[in-house]
Amino acid sequence: MRLMSYSSCLIDCPQSPLVLDTSVVINLYACGRAEDILDALPHRIFVPQIAAGELGKGTEEARHELAFLQGLISGARLDILELSEAGFDMYARLVAGPRSLGDGEAATLAIALDQRLLPVIDERKARSRLTEIAPSASAATTVDLLLHDHVQNEMGRDACADAVWSALQGANMSVRLEQRDSILALIGHERATKCRSLPGYKRMCQAIESARRQGAAS
């Protein structure tokens, strides 16, 4: 099957090391193909120690997520990064005040800005804060990792579609509105209607149903 064309900031930064937020690690766990995805990406991968510390708490599933991360570390697919003194000062500012971020999000942005890494973070609020602090800075998302050309070339389109579907179902992976059409083209309309985390879900389903009826009538 022909691979899907997809563009993101990762294309413009092919050598940049990446630092992943907690939710991205959880999405990779849920997709079921994390090792293949990380092996295919042409980037060094890091996770903040603070973000890693958010895993494994409370539920059995959380403990599985922590074990998953530990497996990636022992398999040399990613490394843990600590905050520097300057990074901790930025982190402290990001977790304080009325527009505070969560610990993992704040640590991800602080390390990215302090150590010149490219953050991979899905939360809209965190991405907005990054733009406020560093207007020229870029940030990638989980979707950008899963649809990266190198990942598609290594895994094939069908396997990428299954990985995206699993992340949507298993972790309610966040998708930005401008990414939705690419996701629909990859996983198909039938599976998309079962993914309530997709932006504009209700209208999307109505449009799909309307197109289906028009097709059946013609």
PDB file of C-alpha atoms in Angstrom:
ATOM      1  CA  MET A   1       0.000   0.000   0.000  1.00  0.00           C
ATOM      2  CA  ARG A   2       1.213   3.474  -0.855  1.00  0.00           C
ATOM      3  CA  LEU A   3       2.656   5.399   2.094  1.00  0.00           C
ATOM      4  CA  MET A   4       0.876   8.528   3.234  1.00  0.00           C
ATOM      5  CA  SER A   5       2.494  11.930   2.792  1.00  0.00           C
ATOM      6  CA  TYR A   6       2.702  13.718   6.126  1.00  0.00           C
ATOM      7  CA  SER A   7       4.612  16.823   7.163  1.00  0.00           C
ATOM      8  CA  SER A   8       5.597  18.057  10.622  1.00  0.00           C
ATOM      9  CA  CYS A   9       8.314  20.036  12.374  1.00  0.00           C
ATOM     10  CA  LEU A  10      10.312  16.803  12.652  1.00  0.00           C
ATOM     11  CA  ILE A  11      10.991  17.036   8.926  1.00  0.00           C
ATOM     12  CA  ASP A  12      12.564  20.458   9.448  1.00  0.00           C
ATOM     13  CA  CYS A  13      14.645  19.235  12.427  1.00  0.00           C
ATOM     14  CA  PRO A  14      15.911  15.814  11.312  1.00  0.00           C
ATOM     15  CA  GLN A  15      18.855  15.760  13.732  1.00  0.00           C
ATOM     16  CA  SER A  16      17.244  17.331  16.798  1.00  0.00           C
ATOM     17  CA  PRO A  17      17.139  15.203  19.959  1.00  0.00           C
ATOM     18  CA  LEU A  18      13.595  14.817  21.285  1.00  0.00           C
ATOM     19  CA  VAL A  19      12.297  15.064  24.849  1.00  0.00           C
ATOM     20  CA  LEU A  20       8.972  13.300  25.481  1.00  0.00           C
ATOM     21  CA  ASP A  21       6.216  14.300  27.879  1.00  0.00           C
ATOM     22  CA  THR A  22       4.522  11.687  30.072  1.00  0.00           C
ATOM     23  CA  SER A  23       1.419  11.473  27.872  1.00  0.00           C
ATOM     24  CA  VAL A  24       3.568  10.713  24.825  1.00  0.00           C
ATOM     25  CA  VAL A  25       5.170   7.782  26.640  1.00  0.00           C
ATOM     26  CA  ILE A  26       1.693   6.521  27.553  1.00  0.00           C
ATOM     27  CA  ASN A  27       0.552   6.837  23.927  1.00  0.00           C
ATOM     28  CA  LEU A  28       3.590   4.874  22.758  1.00  0.00           C
ATOM     29  CA  TYR A  29       2.808   2.174  25.294  1.00  0.00           C
ATOM     30  CA  ALA A  30      -0.804   1.997  24.120  1.00  0.00           C
ATOM     31  CA  CYS A  31       0.084   1.846  20.423  1.00  0.00           C
ATOM     32  CA  GLY A  32       1.837  -1.502  20.877  1.00  0.00           C
ATOM     33  CA  ARG A  33       4.707  -0.761  18.486  1.00  0.00           C
ATOM     34  CA  ALA A  34       6.891   1.611  20.481  1.00  0.00           C
ATOM     35  CA  GLU A  35      10.150  -0.270  19.962  1.00  0.00           C
ATOM     36  CA  ASP A  36       9.721  -0.335  16.181  1.00  0.00           C
ATOM     37  CA  ILE A  37       8.744   3.354  16.125  1.00  0.00           C
ATOM     38  CA  LEU A  38      11.673   4.528  18.240  1.00  0.00           C
ATOM     39  CA  ASP A  39      14.104   2.349  16.288  1.00  0.00           C
ATOM     40  CA  ALA A  40      12.903   3.915  13.029  1.00  0.00           C
ATOM     41  CA  LEU A  41      13.122   7.544  14.155  1.00  0.00           C
ATOM     42  CA  PRO A  42      16.389   9.357  13.282  1.00  0.00           C
ATOM     43  CA  HIS A  43      16.488  11.146  16.645  1.00  0.00           C
ATOM     44  CA  ARG A  44      17.944  10.583  20.083  1.00  0.00           C
ATOM     45  CA  ILE A  45      15.067  10.279  22.546  1.00  0.00           C
ATOM     46  CA  PHE A  46      14.924  11.504  26.140  1.00  0.00           C
ATOM     47  CA  VAL A  47      12.325  11.603  28.920  1.00  0.00           C
ATOM     48  CA  PRO A  48      12.585  13.978  31.911  1.00  0.00           C
ATOM     49  CA  GLN A  49      13.135  12.242  35.240  1.00  0.00           C
ATOM     50  CA  ILE A  50      10.137  14.141  36.604  1.00  0.00           C
ATOM     51  CA  ALA A  51       7.919  12.898  33.766  1.00  0.00           C
ATOM     52  CA  ALA A  52       9.133   9.329  34.290  1.00  0.00           C
ATOM     53  CA  GLY A  53       8.257   9.705  37.970  1.00  0.00           C
ATOM     54  CA  GLU A  54       4.610  10.306  37.064  1.00  0.00           C
ATOM     55  CA  LEU A  55       4.299   6.747  35.761  1.00  0.00           C
ATOM     56  CA  GLY A  56       3.581   3.692  37.868  1.00  0.00           C
ATOM     57  CA  LYS A  57       1.298   5.329  40.408  1.00  0.00           C
ATOM     58  CA  GLY A  58      -2.087   4.023  41.455  1.00  0.00           C
ATOM     59  CA  THR A  59      -3.360   1.466  38.958  1.00  0.00           C
ATOM     60  CA  GLU A  60      -2.101  -1.828  37.587  1.00  0.00           C
ATOM     61  CA  GLU A  61      -2.053  -0.267  34.126  1.00  0.00           C
ATOM     62  CA  ALA A  62       0.161   2.554  35.415  1.00  0.00           C
ATOM     63  CA  ARG A  63       2.612  -0.019  36.740  1.00  0.00           C
ATOM     64  CA  HIS A  64       2.687  -1.649  33.312  1.00  0.00           C
ATOM     65  CA  GLU A  65       3.448   1.754  31.777  1.00  0.00           C
ATOM     66  CA  LEU A  66       6.368   2.224  34.148  1.00  0.00           C
ATOM     67  CA  ALA A  67       7.709  -1.241  33.349  1.00  0.00           C
ATOM     68  CA  PHE A  68       7.360  -0.393  29.660  1.00  0.00           C
ATOM     69  CA  LEU A  69       9.458   2.767  30.097  1.00  0.00           C
ATOM     70  CA  GLN A  70      12.082   0.874  32.056  1.00  0.00           C
ATOM     71  CA  GLY A  71      12.261  -1.630  29.211  1.00  0.00           C
ATOM     72  CA  LEU A  72      12.890   1.151  26.696  1.00  0.00           C
ATOM     73  CA  ILE A  73      15.666   2.504  28.897  1.00  0.00           C
ATOM     74  CA  SER A  74      17.335  -0.880  29.368  1.00  0.00           C
ATOM     75  CA  GLY A  75      17.025  -1.479  25.627  1.00  0.00           C
ATOM     76  CA  ALA A  76      18.903   1.782  24.964  1.00  0.00           C
ATOM     77  CA  ARG A  77      15.989   3.233  23.019  1.00  0.00           C
ATOM     78  CA  LEU A  78      15.811   6.333  25.210  1.00  0.00           C
ATOM     79  CA  ASP A  79      17.533   7.989  28.162  1.00  0.00           C
ATOM     80  CA  ILE A  80      16.399   9.869  31.259  1.00  0.00           C
ATOM     81  CA  LEU A  81      17.370  13.526  31.698  1.00  0.00           C
ATOM     82  CA  GLU A  82      17.587  15.525  34.910  1.00  0.00           C
ATOM     83  CA  LEU A  83      16.863  19.241  35.133  1.00  0.00           C
ATOM     84  CA  SER A  84      19.895  21.507  35.319  1.00  0.00           C
ATOM     85  CA  GLU A  85      19.881  24.385  37.800  1.00  0.00           C
ATOM     86  CA  ALA A  86      18.706  26.787  35.097  1.00  0.00           C
ATOM     87  CA  GLY A  87      16.165  24.234  33.898  1.00  0.00           C
ATOM     88  CA  PHE A  88      14.799  23.792  37.405  1.00  0.00           C
ATOM     89  CA  ASP A  89      14.293  27.552  37.732  1.00  0.00           C
ATOM     90  CA  MET A  90      12.226  27.507  34.531  1.00  0.00           C
ATOM     91  CA  TYR A  91      10.339  24.419  35.686  1.00  0.00           C
ATOM     92  CA  ALA A  92       9.488  26.153  38.975  1.00  0.00           C
ATOM     93  CA  ARG A  93       8.023  29.097  37.087  1.00  0.00           C
ATOM     94  CA  LEU A  94       5.975  26.833  34.831  1.00  0.00           C
ATOM     95  CA  VAL A  95       4.338  24.941  37.704  1.00  0.00           C
ATOM     96  CA  ALA A  96       3.444  28.137  39.590  1.00  0.00           C
ATOM     97  CA  GLY A  97       0.733  30.719  39.044  1.00  0.00           C
ATOM     98  CA  PRO A  98      -2.777  30.686  37.574  1.00  0.00           C
ATOM     99  CA  ARG A  99      -1.665  29.098  34.269  1.00  0.00           C
ATOM    100  CA  SER A 100       0.495  26.406  35.811  1.00  0.00           C
ATOM    101  CA  LEU A 101       1.384  23.244  33.955  1.00  0.00           C
ATOM    102  CA  GLY A 102       1.582  19.709  35.269  1.00  0.00           C
ATOM    103  CA  ASP A 103       4.939  18.485  36.518  1.00  0.00           C
ATOM    104  CA  GLY A 104       5.737  16.359  33.468  1.00  0.00           C
ATOM    105  CA  GLU A 105       4.710  19.037  30.984  1.00  0.00           C
ATOM    106  CA  ALA A 106       6.706  21.722  32.806  1.00  0.00           C
ATOM    107  CA  ALA A 107       9.788  19.510  33.026  1.00  0.00           C
ATOM    108  CA  THR A 108       9.555  18.650  29.334  1.00  0.00           C
ATOM    109  CA  LEU A 109       9.408  22.293  28.282  1.00  0.00           C
ATOM    110  CA  ALA A 110      12.103  23.372  30.750  1.00  0.00           C
ATOM    111  CA  ILE A 111      14.551  20.735  29.521  1.00  0.00           C
ATOM    112  CA  ALA A 112      13.719  21.446  25.888  1.00  0.00           C
ATOM    113  CA  LEU A 113      14.382  25.171  26.251  1.00  0.00           C
ATOM    114  CA  ASP A 114      17.407  24.821  28.527  1.00  0.00           C
ATOM    115  CA  GLN A 115      19.172  22.061  26.594  1.00  0.00           C
ATOM    116  CA  ARG A 116      17.963  22.941  23.078  1.00  0.00           C
ATOM    117  CA  LEU A 117      15.909  19.809  22.514  1.00  0.00           C
ATOM    118  CA  LEU A 118      12.683  19.489  20.562  1.00  0.00           C
ATOM    119  CA  PRO A 119       9.752  18.809  22.907  1.00  0.00           C
ATOM    120  CA  VAL A 120       7.150  16.220  21.990  1.00  0.00           C
ATOM    121  CA  ILE A 121       4.041  17.249  23.869  1.00  0.00           C
ATOM    122  CA  ASP A 122       0.341  16.964  23.071  1.00  0.00           C
ATOM    123  CA  GLU A 123      -1.396  19.195  25.601  1.00  0.00           C
ATOM    124  CA  ARG A 124      -2.712  22.434  24.107  1.00  0.00           C
ATOM    125  CA  LYS A 125      -2.025  24.488  27.238  1.00  0.00           C
ATOM    126  CA  ALA A 126       1.621  23.414  27.352  1.00  0.00           C
ATOM    127  CA  ARG A 127       2.108  24.156  23.671  1.00  0.00           C
ATOM    128  CA  SER A 128       0.546  27.588  24.207  1.00  0.00           C
ATOM    129  CA  ARG A 129       2.929  28.312  27.079  1.00  0.00           C
ATOM    130  CA  LEU A 130       5.862  27.314  24.899  1.00  0.00           C
ATOM    131  CA  THR A 131       4.777  29.800  22.242  1.00  0.00           C
ATOM    132  CA  GLU A 132       4.511  32.541  24.872  1.00  0.00           C
ATOM    133  CA  ILE A 133       8.002  31.861  26.215  1.00  0.00           C
ATOM    134  CA  ALA A 134       9.765  31.167  22.918  1.00  0.00           C
ATOM    135  CA  PRO A 135       7.651  32.237  19.919  1.00  0.00           C
ATOM    136  CA  SER A 136      10.050  30.695  17.402  1.00  0.00           C
ATOM    137  CA  ALA A 137      10.266  27.326  19.170  1.00  0.00           C
ATOM    138  CA  SER A 138       8.696  24.227  17.648  1.00  0.00           C
ATOM    139  CA  ALA A 139       7.024  21.293  19.337  1.00  0.00           C
ATOM    140  CA  ALA A 140       6.090  17.899  17.933  1.00  0.00           C
ATOM    141  CA  THR A 141       3.247  15.582  18.968  1.00  0.00           C
ATOM    142  CA  THR A 142       2.704  11.854  19.320  1.00  0.00           C
ATOM    143  CA  VAL A 143       0.958  11.859  15.953  1.00  0.00           C
ATOM    144  CA  ASP A 144       4.084  13.347  14.383  1.00  0.00           C
ATOM    145  CA  LEU A 145       6.101  10.395  15.698  1.00  0.00           C
ATOM    146  CA  LEU A 146       3.645   7.756  14.519  1.00  0.00           C
ATOM    147  CA  LEU A 147       3.262   9.216  11.023  1.00  0.00           C
ATOM    148  CA  HIS A 148       6.936  10.084  10.479  1.00  0.00           C
ATOM    149  CA  ASP A 149       8.173   9.027   7.025  1.00  0.00           C
ATOM    150  CA  HIS A 150      10.865   6.791   8.537  1.00  0.00           C
ATOM    151  CA  VAL A 151       8.291   5.022  10.684  1.00  0.00           C
ATOM    152  CA  GLN A 152       5.962   4.451   7.735  1.00  0.00           C
ATOM    153  CA  ASN A 153       8.862   3.182   5.618  1.00  0.00           C
ATOM    154  CA  GLU A 154       9.934   0.750   8.327  1.00  0.00           C
ATOM    155  CA  MET A 155       6.519  -0.494   9.461  1.00  0.00           C
ATOM    156  CA  GLY A 156       4.301   0.027   6.445  1.00  0.00           C
ATOM    157  CA  ARG A 157       1.085   1.998   6.253  1.00  0.00           C
ATOM    158  CA  ASP A 158      -1.221  -0.714   7.603  1.00  0.00           C
ATOM    159  CA  ALA A 159       0.909  -1.255  10.712  1.00  0.00           C
ATOM    160  CA  CYS A 160       1.072   2.505  11.288  1.00  0.00           C
ATOM    161  CA  ALA A 161      -2.707   2.688  11.000  1.00  0.00           C
ATOM    162  CA  ASP A 162      -3.076  -0.078  13.579  1.00  0.00           C
ATOM    163  CA  ALA A 163      -0.626   1.691  15.927  1.00  0.00           C
ATOM    164  CA  VAL A 164      -2.543   4.972  15.641  1.00  0.00           C
ATOM    165  CA  TRP A 165      -5.848   3.175  16.202  1.00  0.00           C
ATOM    166  CA  SER A 166      -4.473   1.447  19.301  1.00  0.00           C
ATOM    167  CA  ALA A 167      -3.190   4.738  20.748  1.00  0.00           C
ATOM    168  CA  LEU A 168      -6.543   6.398  20.141  1.00  0.00           C
ATOM    169  CA  GLN A 169      -8.448   3.523  21.727  1.00  0.00           C
ATOM    170  CA  GLY A 170      -6.061   2.677  24.526  1.00  0.00           C
ATOM    171  CA  ALA A 171      -4.899   6.138  25.596  1.00  0.00           C
ATOM    172  CA  ASN A 172      -7.314   8.627  23.990  1.00  0.00           C
ATOM    173  CA  MET A 173      -4.319  10.057  22.155  1.00  0.00           C
ATOM    174  CA  SER A 174      -4.725  13.776  21.515  1.00  0.00           C
ATOM    175  CA  VAL A 175      -5.038  14.832  17.882  1.00  0.00           C
ATOM    176  CA  ARG A 176      -4.853  18.414  16.715  1.00  0.00           C
ATOM    177  CA  LEU A 177      -7.561  19.637  14.341  1.00  0.00           C
ATOM    178  CA  GLU A 178      -5.076  20.107  11.507  1.00  0.00           C
ATOM    179  CA  GLN A 179      -3.967  16.472  11.935  1.00  0.00           C
ATOM    180  CA  ARG A 180      -7.437  14.973  11.850  1.00  0.00           C
ATOM    181  CA  ASP A 181      -7.741  14.547   8.078  1.00  0.00           C
ATOM    182  CA  SER A 182      -4.439  12.670   7.986  1.00  0.00           C
ATOM    183  CA  ILE A 183      -5.667  10.386  10.762  1.00  0.00           C
ATOM    184  CA  LEU A 184      -8.971   9.766   8.941  1.00  0.00           C
ATOM    185  CA  ALA A 185      -7.138   8.975   5.720  1.00  0.00           C
ATOM    186  CA  LEU A 186      -4.915   6.516   7.565  1.00  0.00           C
ATOM    187  CA  ILE A 187      -7.329   4.601   9.816  1.00  0.00           C
ATOM    188  CA  GLY A 188     -10.493   4.958   7.727  1.00  0.00           C
ATOM    189  CA  HIS A 189     -13.880   6.437   8.523  1.00  0.00           C
ATOM    190  CA  GLU A 190     -15.326   3.373  10.236  1.00  0.00           C
ATOM    191  CA  ARG A 191     -12.629   3.273  12.909  1.00  0.00           C
ATOM    192  CA  ALA A 192     -12.566   7.076  13.182  1.00  0.00           C
ATOM    193  CA  THR A 193     -16.227   7.138  14.257  1.00  0.00           C
ATOM    194  CA  LYS A 194     -15.230   5.072  17.318  1.00  0.00           C
ATOM    195  CA  CYS A 195     -12.562   7.578  18.443  1.00  0.00           C
ATOM    196  CA  ARG A 196     -14.224  10.212  20.606  1.00  0.00           C
ATOM    197  CA  SER A 197     -10.908  11.940  21.305  1.00  0.00           C
ATOM    198  CA  LEU A 198     -10.724  13.167  17.707  1.00  0.00           C
ATOM    199  CA  PRO A 199     -11.406  16.917  17.467  1.00  0.00           C
ATOM    200  CA  GLY A 200     -14.872  17.901  16.285  1.00  0.00           C
ATOM    201  CA  TYR A 201     -15.984  14.303  16.826  1.00  0.00           C
ATOM    202  CA  LYS A 202     -19.751  14.877  16.555  1.00  0.00           C
ATOM    203  CA  ARG A 203     -19.589  16.963  13.380  1.00  0.00           C
ATOM    204  CA  MET A 204     -17.053  14.582  11.883  1.00  0.00           C
ATOM    205  CA  CYS A 205     -19.399  11.647  12.427  1.00  0.00           C
ATOM    206  CA  GLN A 206     -22.302  13.581  10.932  1.00  0.00           C
ATOM    207  CA  ALA A 207     -20.228  14.425   7.852  1.00  0.00           C
ATOM    208  CA  ILE A 208     -19.133  10.800   7.446  1.00  0.00           C
ATOM    209  CA  GLU A 209     -22.703   9.561   7.766  1.00  0.00           C
ATOM    210  CA  SER A 210     -23.947  12.179   5.299  1.00  0.00           C
ATOM    211  CA  ALA A 211     -21.304  11.171   2.755  1.00  0.00           C
ATOM    212  CA  ARG A 212     -22.180   7.503   3.271  1.00  0.00           C
ATOM    213  CA  ARG A 213     -25.876   8.175   2.584  1.00  0.00           C
ATOM    214  CA  GLN A 214     -25.113  10.216  -0.514  1.00  0.00           C
ATOM    215  CA  GLY A 215     -22.887   7.421  -1.785  1.00  0.00           C
ATOM    216  CA  ALA A 216     -25.577   4.821  -1.167  1.00  0.00           C
ATOM    217  CA  ALA A 217     -28.184   6.957  -2.962  1.00  0.00           C
ATOM    218  CA  SER A 218     -26.072   7.533  -6.063  1.00  0.00           C
TER     219      SER A 218
END
